[in-house]
mmCIF file of C-alpha atoms in Angstrom:
data_model
loop_
_atom_site.group_PDB
_atom_site.id
_atom_site.type_symbol
_atom_site.label_atom_id
_atom_site.label_comp_id
_atom_site.label_asym_id
_atom_site.label_seq_id
_atom_site.Cartn_x
_atom_site.Cartn_y
_atom_site.Cartn_z
ATOM 1 C CA MET K 18 -90.529 -63.837 -15.036
ATOM 2 C CA SER K 19 -94.103 -64.958 -14.554
ATOM 3 C CA GLN K 20 -96.486 -63.489 -17.107
ATOM 4 C CA ALA K 21 -99.195 -63.656 -14.449
ATOM 5 C CA GLU K 22 -97.276 -60.997 -12.541
ATOM 6 C CA VAL K 23 -97.269 -58.756 -15.591
ATOM 7 C CA LEU K 24 -100.816 -59.212 -16.845
ATOM 8 C CA VAL K 25 -102.522 -57.413 -13.992
ATOM 9 C CA LYS K 26 -104.306 -54.122 -13.669
ATOM 10 C CA PRO K 27 -101.785 -51.269 -13.977
ATOM 11 C CA GLY K 28 -101.081 -49.107 -10.972
ATOM 12 C CA PRO K 29 -98.355 -48.328 -8.419
ATOM 13 C CA LEU K 30 -98.240 -51.917 -7.174
ATOM 14 C CA TRP K 31 -98.085 -53.210 -10.742
ATOM 15 C CA THR K 32 -95.239 -50.815 -11.524
ATOM 16 C CA PHE K 33 -93.310 -51.892 -8.433
ATOM 17 C CA GLY K 34 -93.932 -55.538 -9.274
ATOM 18 C CA LEU K 35 -92.644 -55.059 -12.801
ATOM 19 C CA PHE K 36 -89.599 -53.149 -11.552
ATOM 20 C CA ARG K 37 -88.829 -55.872 -9.007
ATOM 21 C CA SER K 38 -89.243 -58.534 -11.691
ATOM 22 C CA GLU K 39 -86.879 -56.641 -14.015
ATOM 23 C CA LEU K 40 -84.279 -56.333 -11.262
ATOM 24 C CA VAL K 41 -84.442 -60.049 -10.461
ATOM 25 C CA THR K 42 -84.206 -60.973 -14.135
ATOM 26 C CA THR K 43 -81.264 -58.628 -14.758
ATOM 27 C CA PHE K 44 -79.201 -59.623 -11.731
ATOM 28 C CA ARG K 45 -79.813 -63.342 -12.232
ATOM 29 C CA ARG K 46 -78.261 -63.345 -15.684
ATOM 30 C CA TRP K 47 -74.823 -64.905 -15.890
ATOM 31 C CA ARG K 48 -73.730 -62.035 -18.113
ATOM 32 C CA THR K 49 -74.588 -59.503 -15.424
ATOM 33 C CA LEU K 50 -72.823 -61.499 -12.730
ATOM 34 C CA ALA K 51 -69.759 -61.828 -14.968
ATOM 35 C CA LEU K 52 -69.674 -58.061 -15.534
ATOM 36 C CA LEU K 53 -69.870 -57.403 -11.804
ATOM 37 C CA ALA K 54 -67.119 -59.974 -11.176
ATOM 38 C CA VAL K 55 -64.825 -58.235 -13.657
ATOM 39 C CA LEU K 56 -65.520 -54.877 -12.026
ATOM 40 C CA ALA K 57 -64.791 -56.305 -8.581
ATOM 41 C CA ALA K 58 -61.525 -57.776 -9.863
ATOM 42 C CA VAL K 59 -60.118 -54.444 -11.067
ATOM 43 C CA PRO K 60 -59.448 -53.024 -7.558
ATOM 44 C CA ILE K 61 -57.865 -56.347 -6.554
ATOM 45 C CA LEU K 62 -55.442 -56.194 -9.484
ATOM 46 C CA VAL K 63 -54.665 -52.514 -8.871
ATOM 47 C CA GLY K 64 -54.091 -53.092 -5.157
ATOM 48 C CA ILE K 65 -51.786 -56.056 -5.747
ATOM 49 C CA ALA K 66 -49.846 -54.150 -8.409
ATOM 50 C CA VAL K 67 -49.310 -51.182 -6.097
ATOM 51 C CA LYS K 68 -48.322 -53.483 -3.243
ATOM 52 C CA ILE K 69 -45.727 -55.188 -5.458
ATOM 53 C CA GLU K 70 -44.412 -51.822 -6.590
ATOM 54 C CA THR K 71 -44.009 -50.892 -2.898
ATOM 55 C CA GLY K 72 -45.496 -47.470 -3.237
ATOM 56 C CA ASP K 73 -44.551 -46.007 -6.621
ATOM 57 C CA GLY K 74 -47.852 -45.050 -8.252
ATOM 58 C CA GLY K 75 -47.013 -44.780 -11.888
ATOM 59 C CA GLY K 76 -49.431 -47.174 -13.475
ATOM 60 C CA PRO K 77 -53.091 -47.743 -13.223
ATOM 61 C CA GLY K 78 -54.706 -44.343 -12.918
ATOM 62 C CA GLY K 79 -57.593 -43.406 -15.168
ATOM 63 C CA GLY K 80 -56.930 -41.687 -18.444
ATOM 64 C CA GLY K 81 -58.146 -38.358 -19.592
ATOM 65 C CA GLY K 82 -57.305 -35.733 -17.026
ATOM 66 C CA GLY K 83 -58.776 -36.338 -13.622
ATOM 67 C CA GLY K 84 -56.295 -37.016 -10.824
ATOM 68 C CA GLY K 85 -55.925 -40.798 -11.028
ATOM 69 C CA PRO K 86 -52.108 -40.842 -10.683
ATOM 70 C CA ALA K 87 -52.309 -38.510 -7.664
ATOM 71 C CA PHE K 88 -54.565 -41.067 -5.993
ATOM 72 C CA VAL K 89 -52.245 -43.961 -6.883
ATOM 73 C CA SER K 90 -49.280 -42.320 -5.175
ATOM 74 C CA GLN K 91 -51.272 -42.141 -1.919
ATOM 75 C CA ILE K 92 -52.514 -45.746 -1.771
ATOM 76 C CA THR K 93 -49.599 -47.100 0.258
ATOM 77 C CA ASN K 94 -50.148 -44.369 2.869
ATOM 78 C CA ASN K 95 -53.892 -44.967 3.114
ATOM 79 C CA GLY K 96 -55.890 -47.852 1.620
ATOM 80 C CA LEU K 97 -58.933 -45.600 1.226
ATOM 81 C CA PHE K 98 -57.237 -44.044 -1.793
ATOM 82 C CA LEU K 99 -57.628 -47.383 -3.565
ATOM 83 C CA VAL K 100 -61.353 -46.601 -3.788
ATOM 84 C CA PHE K 101 -60.671 -43.368 -5.669
ATOM 85 C CA THR K 102 -58.027 -45.014 -7.858
ATOM 86 C CA ALA K 103 -60.263 -47.978 -8.738
ATOM 87 C CA LEU K 104 -63.119 -45.679 -9.726
ATOM 88 C CA ALA K 105 -60.726 -43.585 -11.826
ATOM 89 C CA ALA K 106 -59.438 -46.763 -13.496
ATOM 90 C CA THR K 107 -62.857 -48.261 -14.257
ATOM 91 C CA LEU K 108 -64.820 -45.140 -15.201
ATOM 92 C CA PRO K 109 -63.233 -44.459 -18.614
ATOM 93 C CA PHE K 110 -64.075 -47.927 -19.979
ATOM 94 C CA PHE K 111 -65.059 -50.824 -17.713
ATOM 95 C CA LEU K 112 -68.027 -49.222 -15.959
ATOM 96 C CA PRO K 113 -69.580 -47.572 -19.044
ATOM 97 C CA MET K 114 -69.000 -50.759 -21.063
ATOM 98 C CA ALA K 115 -70.947 -52.755 -18.479
ATOM 99 C CA ILE K 116 -73.735 -50.148 -18.495
ATOM 100 C CA GLY K 117 -73.766 -50.174 -22.303
ATOM 101 C CA VAL K 118 -74.203 -53.941 -22.370
ATOM 102 C CA VAL K 119 -77.117 -53.913 -19.908
ATOM 103 C CA ALA K 120 -78.819 -50.863 -21.449
ATOM 104 C CA GLY K 121 -78.337 -52.063 -25.022
ATOM 105 C CA ASP K 122 -80.028 -55.345 -24.194
ATOM 106 C CA ALA K 123 -82.935 -53.784 -22.277
ATOM 107 C CA ILE K 124 -85.457 -53.580 -25.148
ATOM 108 C CA ALA K 125 -83.650 -55.314 -28.003
ATOM 109 C CA GLY K 126 -83.026 -58.392 -25.866
ATOM 110 C CA GLU K 127 -86.746 -58.743 -25.105
ATOM 111 C CA SER K 128 -87.547 -58.293 -28.781
ATOM 112 C CA ASN K 129 -84.966 -60.885 -29.820
ATOM 113 C CA ALA K 130 -86.294 -63.371 -27.252
ATOM 114 C CA GLY K 131 -89.878 -62.839 -28.396
ATOM 115 C CA THR K 132 -91.078 -61.631 -24.973
ATOM 116 C CA LEU K 133 -91.539 -57.933 -25.702
ATOM 117 C CA ARG K 134 -95.004 -58.311 -27.176
ATOM 118 C CA TYR K 135 -96.178 -60.226 -24.111
ATOM 119 C CA LEU K 136 -94.872 -57.535 -21.797
ATOM 120 C CA LEU K 137 -96.898 -54.981 -23.762
ATOM 121 C CA VAL K 138 -100.138 -56.956 -23.459
ATOM 122 C CA ALA K 139 -100.672 -55.426 -20.019
ATOM 123 C CA PRO K 140 -102.658 -52.156 -20.278
ATOM 124 C CA ALA K 141 -99.947 -50.163 -18.522
ATOM 125 C CA GLY K 142 -98.521 -48.981 -21.820
ATOM 126 C CA ARG K 143 -95.122 -48.661 -23.379
ATOM 127 C CA THR K 144 -94.116 -45.525 -21.466
ATOM 128 C CA ARG K 145 -94.276 -47.267 -18.111
ATOM 129 C CA LEU K 146 -92.360 -50.260 -19.421
ATOM 130 C CA LEU K 147 -89.645 -48.034 -20.892
ATOM 131 C CA PHE K 148 -89.357 -46.081 -17.639
ATOM 132 C CA THR K 149 -89.059 -49.346 -15.712
ATOM 133 C CA LYS K 150 -86.304 -50.537 -18.033
ATOM 134 C CA TYR K 151 -84.385 -47.286 -17.560
ATOM 135 C CA ALA K 152 -84.837 -47.441 -13.781
ATOM 136 C CA THR K 153 -83.441 -50.981 -13.853
ATOM 137 C CA VAL K 154 -80.399 -49.863 -15.847
ATOM 138 C CA MET K 155 -79.801 -46.973 -13.438
ATOM 139 C CA THR K 156 -80.027 -49.374 -10.506
ATOM 140 C CA PHE K 157 -77.366 -51.476 -12.194
ATOM 141 C CA CYS K 158 -75.245 -48.304 -12.559
ATOM 142 C CA LEU K 159 -75.388 -47.771 -8.800
ATOM 143 C CA VAL K 160 -74.767 -51.423 -7.942
ATOM 144 C CA ALA K 161 -71.829 -51.695 -10.358
ATOM 145 C CA THR K 162 -70.219 -48.558 -8.940
ATOM 146 C CA LEU K 163 -70.680 -49.733 -5.362
ATOM 147 C CA VAL K 164 -69.204 -53.130 -6.258
ATOM 148 C CA VAL K 165 -66.017 -51.370 -7.400
ATOM 149 C CA ALA K 166 -65.948 -49.128 -4.312
ATOM 150 C CA VAL K 167 -66.606 -51.907 -1.786
ATOM 151 C CA SER K 168 -64.094 -54.232 -3.437
ATOM 152 C CA ALA K 169 -61.485 -51.460 -3.395
ATOM 153 C CA LEU K 170 -62.193 -50.581 0.239
ATOM 154 C CA THR K 171 -61.873 -54.229 1.265
ATOM 155 C CA VAL K 172 -58.617 -54.744 -0.615
ATOM 156 C CA GLY K 173 -57.267 -51.407 0.623
ATOM 157 C CA ALA K 174 -58.002 -52.371 4.225
ATOM 158 C CA LEU K 175 -56.293 -55.747 3.789
ATOM 159 C CA LEU K 176 -53.157 -54.539 2.017
ATOM 160 C CA PHE K 177 -52.596 -51.002 3.317
ATOM 161 C CA PRO K 178 -53.115 -48.952 6.480
ATOM 162 C CA LEU K 179 -56.268 -46.928 7.052
ATOM 163 C CA GLY K 180 -56.661 -43.670 8.928
ATOM 164 C CA ASP K 181 -56.720 -39.915 8.444
ATOM 165 C CA LEU K 182 -55.920 -38.897 4.899
ATOM 166 C CA THR K 183 -54.471 -35.953 3.037
ATOM 167 C CA THR K 184 -56.620 -34.345 0.340
ATOM 168 C CA ILE K 185 -55.320 -33.294 -3.065
ATOM 169 C CA SER K 186 -55.117 -29.764 -1.653
ATOM 170 C CA GLY K 187 -52.776 -30.935 1.107
ATOM 171 C CA THR K 188 -55.193 -30.598 4.049
ATOM 172 C CA ARG K 189 -55.883 -33.419 6.509
ATOM 173 C CA ILE K 190 -59.326 -34.915 7.074
ATOM 174 C CA GLY K 191 -60.473 -37.707 9.359
ATOM 175 C CA PHE K 192 -61.091 -41.253 8.206
ATOM 176 C CA GLY K 193 -64.842 -40.895 8.757
ATOM 177 C CA GLU K 194 -65.022 -37.826 6.538
ATOM 178 C CA GLY K 195 -62.834 -39.553 3.957
ATOM 179 C CA LEU K 196 -65.181 -42.539 3.947
ATOM 180 C CA ALA K 197 -68.159 -40.209 3.508
ATOM 181 C CA ARG K 198 -66.444 -38.530 0.570
ATOM 182 C CA ALA K 199 -65.689 -41.940 -0.943
ATOM 183 C CA PHE K 200 -69.404 -42.790 -0.772
ATOM 184 C CA LEU K 201 -70.310 -39.408 -2.308
ATOM 185 C CA ILE K 202 -67.778 -40.001 -5.087
ATOM 186 C CA ALA K 203 -69.356 -43.390 -5.805
ATOM 187 C CA LEU K 204 -72.763 -41.706 -6.130
ATOM 188 C CA VAL K 205 -71.309 -39.067 -8.485
ATOM 189 C CA VAL K 206 -69.687 -41.779 -10.607
ATOM 190 C CA ALA K 207 -73.002 -43.634 -10.837
ATOM 191 C CA ALA K 208 -74.757 -40.394 -11.816
ATOM 192 C CA SER K 209 -72.066 -39.808 -14.449
ATOM 193 C CA LEU K 210 -73.323 -42.914 -16.282
ATOM 194 C CA THR K 211 -76.907 -41.715 -16.760
ATOM 195 C CA GLY K 212 -76.083 -40.365 -20.211
ATOM 196 C CA VAL K 213 -74.605 -43.690 -21.354
ATOM 197 C CA ALA K 214 -77.632 -45.513 -19.922
ATOM 198 C CA ALA K 215 -80.049 -43.314 -21.880
ATOM 199 C CA LEU K 216 -77.969 -43.649 -25.054
ATOM 200 C CA GLY K 217 -77.895 -47.437 -24.709
ATOM 201 C CA LEU K 218 -81.644 -47.561 -24.112
ATOM 202 C CA PHE K 219 -82.260 -45.462 -27.234
ATOM 203 C CA VAL K 220 -80.051 -47.731 -29.345
ATOM 204 C CA SER K 221 -81.900 -50.705 -27.891
ATOM 205 C CA THR K 222 -85.191 -49.386 -29.308
ATOM 206 C CA LEU K 223 -83.733 -49.153 -32.817
ATOM 207 C CA THR K 224 -83.044 -52.842 -33.369
ATOM 208 C CA GLY K 225 -84.415 -56.253 -32.525
ATOM 209 C CA SER K 226 -80.981 -57.733 -31.910
ATOM 210 C CA GLY K 227 -79.599 -57.504 -28.406
ATOM 211 C CA ILE K 228 -76.066 -58.215 -29.582
ATOM 212 C CA ALA K 229 -76.256 -55.471 -32.225
ATOM 213 C CA ALA K 230 -77.569 -52.969 -29.670
ATOM 214 C CA MET K 231 -74.844 -53.825 -27.152
ATOM 215 C CA ALA K 232 -72.097 -53.680 -29.798
ATOM 216 C CA THR K 233 -73.354 -50.350 -31.139
ATOM 217 C CA THR K 234 -73.538 -48.783 -27.677
ATOM 218 C CA VAL K 235 -70.043 -49.942 -26.722
ATOM 219 C CA GLY K 236 -68.745 -48.848 -30.142
ATOM 220 C CA LEU K 237 -70.180 -45.356 -29.674
ATOM 221 C CA LEU K 238 -68.638 -45.222 -26.226
ATOM 222 C CA ILE K 239 -65.178 -46.101 -27.544
ATOM 223 C CA THR K 240 -65.534 -43.624 -30.419
ATOM 224 C CA VAL K 241 -66.454 -40.750 -28.084
ATOM 225 C CA GLN K 242 -63.541 -41.624 -25.802
ATOM 226 C CA ILE K 243 -61.133 -41.492 -28.745
ATOM 227 C CA LEU K 244 -62.537 -38.199 -30.014
ATOM 228 C CA ASP K 245 -62.207 -36.732 -26.518
ATOM 229 C CA GLN K 246 -58.427 -37.250 -26.723
ATOM 230 C CA ILE K 247 -57.877 -35.458 -30.055
ATOM 231 C CA PRO K 248 -56.548 -31.923 -29.388
ATOM 232 C CA GLN K 249 -57.981 -30.539 -32.628
ATOM 233 C CA LEU K 250 -61.499 -31.210 -31.343
ATOM 234 C CA HIS K 251 -61.101 -29.211 -28.125
ATOM 235 C CA ALA K 252 -63.946 -26.866 -29.105
ATOM 236 C CA ILE K 253 -66.585 -29.614 -29.031
ATOM 237 C CA GLN K 254 -65.064 -31.923 -26.422
ATOM 238 C CA PRO K 255 -66.856 -30.240 -23.472
ATOM 239 C CA TYR K 256 -70.099 -31.521 -25.010
ATOM 240 C CA PHE K 257 -69.016 -35.180 -24.988
ATOM 241 C CA PHE K 258 -70.724 -37.125 -22.221
ATOM 242 C CA SER K 259 -67.373 -38.502 -21.040
ATOM 243 C CA HIS K 260 -65.462 -35.202 -20.908
ATOM 244 C CA TYR K 261 -66.051 -34.396 -17.226
ATOM 245 C CA TRP K 262 -66.248 -37.950 -15.916
ATOM 246 C CA LEU K 263 -63.075 -37.716 -13.838
ATOM 247 C CA SER K 264 -64.134 -34.435 -12.253
ATOM 248 C CA PHE K 265 -65.124 -36.497 -9.200
ATOM 249 C CA ALA K 266 -61.506 -36.007 -8.081
ATOM 250 C CA ASP K 267 -62.489 -32.445 -7.148
ATOM 251 C CA LEU K 268 -64.449 -33.882 -4.221
ATOM 252 C CA MET K 269 -61.082 -34.706 -2.684
ATOM 253 C CA ARG K 270 -60.017 -31.055 -2.650
ATOM 254 C CA GLU K 271 -60.404 -28.637 0.241
ATOM 255 C CA PRO K 272 -62.477 -26.672 -0.462
ATOM 256 C CA VAL K 273 -64.340 -28.776 -3.015
ATOM 257 C CA TYR K 274 -64.230 -27.488 -6.601
ATOM 258 C CA TRP K 275 -67.811 -27.606 -7.852
ATOM 259 C CA ASP K 276 -67.531 -26.127 -11.361
ATOM 260 C CA ASP K 277 -66.622 -29.260 -13.331
ATOM 261 C CA LEU K 278 -68.819 -31.434 -11.119
ATOM 262 C CA GLN K 279 -71.826 -29.274 -11.925
ATOM 263 C CA LYS K 280 -70.951 -29.290 -15.614
ATOM 264 C CA ASN K 281 -70.695 -33.081 -15.563
ATOM 265 C CA LEU K 282 -74.028 -33.655 -13.828
ATOM 266 C CA GLY K 283 -75.740 -31.058 -16.004
ATOM 267 C CA LEU K 284 -74.357 -32.669 -19.150
ATOM 268 C CA GLN K 285 -75.520 -36.112 -18.002
ATOM 269 C CA ALA K 286 -79.001 -34.720 -17.335
ATOM 270 C CA LEU K 287 -79.049 -33.230 -20.836
ATOM 271 C CA TYR K 288 -78.011 -36.504 -22.468
ATOM 272 C CA ALA K 289 -80.553 -38.403 -20.375
ATOM 273 C CA ALA K 290 -83.313 -35.993 -21.417
ATOM 274 C CA VAL K 291 -82.398 -36.022 -25.124
ATOM 275 C CA PHE K 292 -81.815 -39.749 -25.584
ATOM 276 C CA GLY K 293 -84.533 -40.662 -23.099
ATOM 277 C CA SER K 294 -87.007 -38.629 -25.139
ATOM 278 C CA ALA K 295 -85.707 -40.161 -28.364
ATOM 279 C CA ALA K 296 -86.089 -43.650 -26.880
ATOM 280 C CA TRP K 297 -89.649 -42.841 -25.787
ATOM 281 C CA ALA K 298 -90.559 -41.410 -29.220
ATOM 282 C CA ARG K 299 -89.139 -44.458 -30.981
ATOM 283 C CA PHE K 300 -90.545 -47.073 -28.609
ATOM 284 C CA THR K 301 -94.064 -45.658 -28.415
ATOM 285 C CA THR K 302 -94.377 -45.661 -32.220
ATOM 286 C CA LYS K 303 -92.502 -48.880 -32.910
ATOM 287 C CA ASP K 304 -94.336 -51.749 -34.583
ATOM 288 C CA ILE K 305 -93.900 -54.694 -32.228
ATOM 289 C CA THR K 306 -94.333 -57.899 -34.213
ATOM 290 C CA ALA K 307 -92.344 -60.351 -32.073
#
């Protein structure tokens, strides 16, 4: 990233230029490309496994209560269900892990590389830089989710038939409507990662080591996932950011069940507000010496 692009008078064009520079830097990293490659590979492996099993969907659904196995059993009838299955399989771990890595490195990585102080030389201030970093992470959330969905749709079209599909409720909808719902589900899945993104960004402001920030974020993610499976903690589990992740399956019902979807998006907004505010409070008062 050219420092000449950063050290300019702040304003809308400056903000867009910084955001564009952050996007280019993020998506040019080999680590980012490797994460996207792994995510794209998951639907391929699931599709091949289902094809070999010749229709018995007992394996790769997502854990934690959201309709993954029901999707798996429908893949051989309609390849579009591979999109739903792949998202259910990647959402509990692969997608949030990738988001945690990118978000954890957002500030700490700059600090570790010695470039954070130079970014802050521009008179735009720390708030605008932090917002740009979060916007970049959220863009990665959307891109990562779409990579899974597009890969699954491609593999599903190659290995299985496409056409009208049966919802979880047993009603029939056209392929066009099913494709629209698949796109909406991808958007909901991306939105479900806003809490993890904000948490990772907050952790990234606490340390100058990118590796430590990434490891801590992923560790917290795994810990919350484990706690969400312990029956004795049922009273507090609805407050875990991962609890309603698989509620996107309700978009494949007729009529759509909105209760858990609304709870999920509301919970993500709460986590984003809390940890986003904590990240702002920490970053704006942090002593930048590197």
